[in-house]
PDB file of C-alpha atoms in Angstrom:
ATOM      1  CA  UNK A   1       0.000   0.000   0.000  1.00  0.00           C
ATOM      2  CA  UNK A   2       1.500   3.544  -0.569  1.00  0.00           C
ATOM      3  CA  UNK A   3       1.332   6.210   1.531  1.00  0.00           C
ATOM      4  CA  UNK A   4      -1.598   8.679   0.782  1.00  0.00           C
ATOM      5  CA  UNK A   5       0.621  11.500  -0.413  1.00  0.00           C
ATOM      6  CA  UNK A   6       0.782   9.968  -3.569  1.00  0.00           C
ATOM      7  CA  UNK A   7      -2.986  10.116  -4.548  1.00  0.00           C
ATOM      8  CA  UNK A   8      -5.112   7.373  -6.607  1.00  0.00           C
ATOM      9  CA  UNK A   9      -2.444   5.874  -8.262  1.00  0.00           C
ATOM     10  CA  UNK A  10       1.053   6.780  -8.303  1.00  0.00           C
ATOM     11  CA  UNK A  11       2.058   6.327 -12.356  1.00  0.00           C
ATOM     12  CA  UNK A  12      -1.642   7.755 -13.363  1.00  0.00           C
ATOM     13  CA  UNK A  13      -0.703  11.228 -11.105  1.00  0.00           C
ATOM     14  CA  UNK A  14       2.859  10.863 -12.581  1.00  0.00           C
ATOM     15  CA  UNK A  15       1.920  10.839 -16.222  1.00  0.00           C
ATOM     16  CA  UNK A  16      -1.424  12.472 -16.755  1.00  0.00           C
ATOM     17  CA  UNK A  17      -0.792  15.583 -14.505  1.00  0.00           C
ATOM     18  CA  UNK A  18       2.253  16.868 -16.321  1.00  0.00           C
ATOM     19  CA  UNK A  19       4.289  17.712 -13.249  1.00  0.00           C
ATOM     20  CA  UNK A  20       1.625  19.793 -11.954  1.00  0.00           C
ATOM     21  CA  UNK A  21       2.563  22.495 -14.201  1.00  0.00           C
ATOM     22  CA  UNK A  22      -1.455  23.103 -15.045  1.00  0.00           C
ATOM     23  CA  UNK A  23      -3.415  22.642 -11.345  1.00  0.00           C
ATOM     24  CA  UNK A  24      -6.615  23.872 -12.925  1.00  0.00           C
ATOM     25  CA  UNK A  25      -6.924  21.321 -15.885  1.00  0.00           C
ATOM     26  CA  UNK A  26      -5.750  18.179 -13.615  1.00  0.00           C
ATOM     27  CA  UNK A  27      -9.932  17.312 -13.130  1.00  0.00           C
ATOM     28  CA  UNK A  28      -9.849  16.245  -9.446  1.00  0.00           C
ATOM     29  CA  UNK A  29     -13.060  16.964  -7.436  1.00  0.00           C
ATOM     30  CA  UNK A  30     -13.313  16.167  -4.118  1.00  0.00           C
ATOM     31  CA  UNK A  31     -16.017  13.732  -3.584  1.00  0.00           C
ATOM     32  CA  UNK A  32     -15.175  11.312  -6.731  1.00  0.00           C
ATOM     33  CA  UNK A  33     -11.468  12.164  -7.075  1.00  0.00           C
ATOM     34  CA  UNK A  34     -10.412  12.244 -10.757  1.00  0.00           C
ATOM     35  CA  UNK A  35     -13.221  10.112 -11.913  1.00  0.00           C
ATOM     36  CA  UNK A  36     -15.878  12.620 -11.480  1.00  0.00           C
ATOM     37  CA  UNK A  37     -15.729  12.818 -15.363  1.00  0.00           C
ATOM     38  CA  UNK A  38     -17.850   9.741 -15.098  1.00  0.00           C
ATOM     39  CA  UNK A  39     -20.105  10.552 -12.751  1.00  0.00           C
ATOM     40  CA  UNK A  40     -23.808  11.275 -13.941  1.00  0.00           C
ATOM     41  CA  UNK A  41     -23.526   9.466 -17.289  1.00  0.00           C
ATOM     42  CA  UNK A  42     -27.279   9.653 -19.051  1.00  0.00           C
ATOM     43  CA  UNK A  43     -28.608   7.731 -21.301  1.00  0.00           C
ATOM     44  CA  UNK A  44     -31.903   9.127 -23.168  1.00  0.00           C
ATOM     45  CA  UNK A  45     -33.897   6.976 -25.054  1.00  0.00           C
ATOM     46  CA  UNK A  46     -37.192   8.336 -27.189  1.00  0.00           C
ATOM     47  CA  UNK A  47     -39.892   5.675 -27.674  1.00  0.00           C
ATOM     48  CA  UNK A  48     -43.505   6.679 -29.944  1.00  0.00           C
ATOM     49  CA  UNK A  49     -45.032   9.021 -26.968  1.00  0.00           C
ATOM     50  CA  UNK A  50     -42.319   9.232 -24.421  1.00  0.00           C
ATOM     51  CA  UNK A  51     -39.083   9.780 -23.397  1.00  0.00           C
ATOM     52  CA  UNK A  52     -36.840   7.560 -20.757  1.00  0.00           C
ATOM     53  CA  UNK A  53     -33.708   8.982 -19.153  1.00  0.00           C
ATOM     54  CA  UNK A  54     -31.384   6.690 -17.597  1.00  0.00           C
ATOM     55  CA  UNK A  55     -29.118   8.169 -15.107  1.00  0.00           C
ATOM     56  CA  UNK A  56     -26.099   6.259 -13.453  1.00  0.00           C
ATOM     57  CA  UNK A  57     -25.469   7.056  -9.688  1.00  0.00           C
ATOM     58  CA  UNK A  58     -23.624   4.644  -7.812  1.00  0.00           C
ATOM     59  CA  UNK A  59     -23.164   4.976  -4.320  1.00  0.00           C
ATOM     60  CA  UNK A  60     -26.247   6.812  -3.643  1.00  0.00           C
ATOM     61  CA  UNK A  61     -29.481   6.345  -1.632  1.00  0.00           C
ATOM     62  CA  UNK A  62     -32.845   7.132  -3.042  1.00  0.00           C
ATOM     63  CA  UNK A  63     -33.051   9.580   0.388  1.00  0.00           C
ATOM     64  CA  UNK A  64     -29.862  11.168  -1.206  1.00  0.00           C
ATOM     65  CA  UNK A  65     -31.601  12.068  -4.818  1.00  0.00           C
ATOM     66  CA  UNK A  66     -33.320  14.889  -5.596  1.00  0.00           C
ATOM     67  CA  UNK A  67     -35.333  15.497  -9.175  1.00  0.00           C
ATOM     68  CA  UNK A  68     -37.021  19.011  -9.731  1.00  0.00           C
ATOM     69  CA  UNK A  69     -39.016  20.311 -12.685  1.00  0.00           C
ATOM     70  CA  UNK A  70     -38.634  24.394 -13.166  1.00  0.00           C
ATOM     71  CA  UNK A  71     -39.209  26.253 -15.460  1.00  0.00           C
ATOM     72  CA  UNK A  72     -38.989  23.978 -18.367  1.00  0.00           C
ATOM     73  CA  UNK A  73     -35.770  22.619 -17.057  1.00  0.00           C
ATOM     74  CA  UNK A  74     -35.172  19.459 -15.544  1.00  0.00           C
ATOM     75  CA  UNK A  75     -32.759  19.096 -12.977  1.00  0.00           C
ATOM     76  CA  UNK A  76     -31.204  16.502 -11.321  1.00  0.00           C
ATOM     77  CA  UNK A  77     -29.690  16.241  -7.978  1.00  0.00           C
ATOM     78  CA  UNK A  78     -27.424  14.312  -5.719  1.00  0.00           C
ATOM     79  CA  UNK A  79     -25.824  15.196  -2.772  1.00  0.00           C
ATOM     80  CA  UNK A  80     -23.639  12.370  -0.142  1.00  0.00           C
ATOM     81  CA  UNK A  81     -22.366  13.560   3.416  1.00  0.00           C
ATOM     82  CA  UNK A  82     -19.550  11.322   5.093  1.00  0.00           C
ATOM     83  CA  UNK A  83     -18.455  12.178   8.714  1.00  0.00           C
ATOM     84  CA  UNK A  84     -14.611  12.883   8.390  1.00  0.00           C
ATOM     85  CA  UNK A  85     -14.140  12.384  11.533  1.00  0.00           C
ATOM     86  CA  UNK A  86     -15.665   9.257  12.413  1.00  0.00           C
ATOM     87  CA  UNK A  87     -13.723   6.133  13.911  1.00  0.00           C
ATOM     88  CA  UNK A  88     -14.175   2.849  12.879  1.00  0.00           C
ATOM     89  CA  UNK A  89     -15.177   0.317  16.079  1.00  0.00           C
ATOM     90  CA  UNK A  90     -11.807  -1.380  15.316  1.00  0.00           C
ATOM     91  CA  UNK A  91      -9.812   1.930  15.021  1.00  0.00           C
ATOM     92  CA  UNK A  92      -8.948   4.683  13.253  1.00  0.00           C
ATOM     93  CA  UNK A  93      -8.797   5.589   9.685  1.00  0.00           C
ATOM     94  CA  UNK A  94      -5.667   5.812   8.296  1.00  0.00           C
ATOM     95  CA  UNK A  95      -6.611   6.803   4.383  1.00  0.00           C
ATOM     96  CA  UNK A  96      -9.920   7.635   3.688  1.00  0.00           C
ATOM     97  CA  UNK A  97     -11.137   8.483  -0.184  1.00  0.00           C
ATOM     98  CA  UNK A  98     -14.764   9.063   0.448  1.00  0.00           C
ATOM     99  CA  UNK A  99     -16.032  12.691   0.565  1.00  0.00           C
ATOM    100  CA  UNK A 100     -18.856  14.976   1.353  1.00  0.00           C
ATOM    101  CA  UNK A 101     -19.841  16.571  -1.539  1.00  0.00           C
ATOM    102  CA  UNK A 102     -22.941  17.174  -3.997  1.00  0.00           C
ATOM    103  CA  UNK A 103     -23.612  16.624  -8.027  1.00  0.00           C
ATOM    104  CA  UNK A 104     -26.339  18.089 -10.359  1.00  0.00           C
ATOM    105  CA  UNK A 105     -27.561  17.764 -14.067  1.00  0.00           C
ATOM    106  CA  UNK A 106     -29.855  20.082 -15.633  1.00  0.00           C
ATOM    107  CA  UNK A 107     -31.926  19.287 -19.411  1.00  0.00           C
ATOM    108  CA  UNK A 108     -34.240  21.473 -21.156  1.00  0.00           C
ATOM    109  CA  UNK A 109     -37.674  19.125 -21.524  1.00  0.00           C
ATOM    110  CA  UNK A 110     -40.423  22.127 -22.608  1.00  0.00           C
ATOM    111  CA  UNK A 111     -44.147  22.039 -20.838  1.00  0.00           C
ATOM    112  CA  UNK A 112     -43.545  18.997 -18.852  1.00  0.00           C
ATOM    113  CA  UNK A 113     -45.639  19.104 -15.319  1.00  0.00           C
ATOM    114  CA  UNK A 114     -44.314  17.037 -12.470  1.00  0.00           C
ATOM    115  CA  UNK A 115     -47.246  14.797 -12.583  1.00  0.00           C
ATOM    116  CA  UNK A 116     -46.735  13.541 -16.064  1.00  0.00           C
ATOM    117  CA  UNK A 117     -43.006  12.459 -15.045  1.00  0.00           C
ATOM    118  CA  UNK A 118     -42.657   9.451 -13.141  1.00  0.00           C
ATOM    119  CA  UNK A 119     -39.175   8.729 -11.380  1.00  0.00           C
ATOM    120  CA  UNK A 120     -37.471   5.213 -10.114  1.00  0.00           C
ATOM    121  CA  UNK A 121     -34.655   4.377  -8.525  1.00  0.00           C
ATOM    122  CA  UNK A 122     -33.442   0.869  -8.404  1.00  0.00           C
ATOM    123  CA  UNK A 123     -29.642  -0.532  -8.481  1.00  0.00           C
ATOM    124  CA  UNK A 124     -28.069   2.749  -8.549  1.00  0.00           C
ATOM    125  CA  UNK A 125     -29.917   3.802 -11.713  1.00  0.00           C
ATOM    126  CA  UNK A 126     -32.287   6.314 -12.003  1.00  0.00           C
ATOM    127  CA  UNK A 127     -34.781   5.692 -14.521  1.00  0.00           C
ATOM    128  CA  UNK A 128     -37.183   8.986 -15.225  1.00  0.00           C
ATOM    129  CA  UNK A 129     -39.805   9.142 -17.898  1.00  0.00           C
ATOM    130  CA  UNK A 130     -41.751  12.378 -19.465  1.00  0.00           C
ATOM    131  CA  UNK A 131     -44.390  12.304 -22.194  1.00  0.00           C
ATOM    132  CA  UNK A 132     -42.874  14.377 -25.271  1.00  0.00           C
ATOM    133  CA  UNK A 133     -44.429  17.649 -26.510  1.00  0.00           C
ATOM    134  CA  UNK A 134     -47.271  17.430 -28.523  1.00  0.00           C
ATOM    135  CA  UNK A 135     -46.561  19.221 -31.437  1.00  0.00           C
ATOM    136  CA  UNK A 136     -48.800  22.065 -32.868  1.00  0.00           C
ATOM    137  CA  UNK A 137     -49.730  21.738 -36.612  1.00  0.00           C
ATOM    138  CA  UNK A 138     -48.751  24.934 -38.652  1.00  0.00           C
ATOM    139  CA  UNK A 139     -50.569  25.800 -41.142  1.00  0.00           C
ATOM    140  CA  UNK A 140     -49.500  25.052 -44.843  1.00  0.00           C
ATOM    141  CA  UNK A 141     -49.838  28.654 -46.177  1.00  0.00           C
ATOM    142  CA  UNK A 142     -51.523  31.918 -45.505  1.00  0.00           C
ATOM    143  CA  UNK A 143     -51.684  34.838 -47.268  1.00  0.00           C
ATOM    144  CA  UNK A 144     -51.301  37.707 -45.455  1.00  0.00           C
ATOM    145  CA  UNK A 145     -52.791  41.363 -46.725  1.00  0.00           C
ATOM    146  CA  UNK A 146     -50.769  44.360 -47.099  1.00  0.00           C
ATOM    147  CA  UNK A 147     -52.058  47.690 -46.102  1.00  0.00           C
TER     148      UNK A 147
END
């Protein structure tokens, strides 16, 4: 085991943060580490009337989710809190990678009310589904008058 100061993986930190020349592009966030990148990954599917959004969130508890519908937007929400300074039974900690720390992903989904959306969570997978917009029929041609 290596000691903490080196980070996730010794020859990953080596290589891919060139020398920590560039601290702002070297990706880390605190609650995921350098994998946040792949946190939230969505999959959207559109069936005839509907459409199903698939959103991974490992980790999580359903009390720990949030999903809110505003203003055309939906947004969705997740948010862990770890005691840092909590002792094991056995002892202490002597490296500890989980953090407190909170996620969110917004899409634009039009005239959608919360009632027509229906939300599950099940194996760390969030599965929401919204009827699509019905769309209004334009008219082939007018003639407008000039005055």
């Amino acid at each position: 085991m290596l000691p903490s100061i080196f980070g996730e993986n010794l020859f990953d930190d080596f290589f891919d943060d060139n020398f920590g020349m560039y601290p702002m592009w070297n990706g880390r966030n605190p609650l995921y580490g350098k994998h946040a990148k792949n946190l939230m990954k969505t999959d959207v599917r559109e069936t005839e009337d509907t459409y199903e959004v698939d959103v991974d969130l490992p980790g999580f508890k359903k009390d720990e989710l949030s999903v809110e519908l505003k203003d055309g937007y939906l947004t969705i929400s997740a948010a862990k809190g770890l005691d840092k300074d909590e002792q094991d039974k056995k002892g202490k900690y002597i490296r500890q990678e989980r953090y407190a720390g909170a996620c969110s992903r917004s899409f634009y989904v039009g005239d959608v009310k919360p009632e027509e959306v229906s939300a599950k969570y099940e194996d760390g997978i969030l599965k929401l589904t919204m009827p699509k917009q019905v769309k209004r029929e334009q008219p082939k041609s007018s003639s407008i008058a000039i005055g």
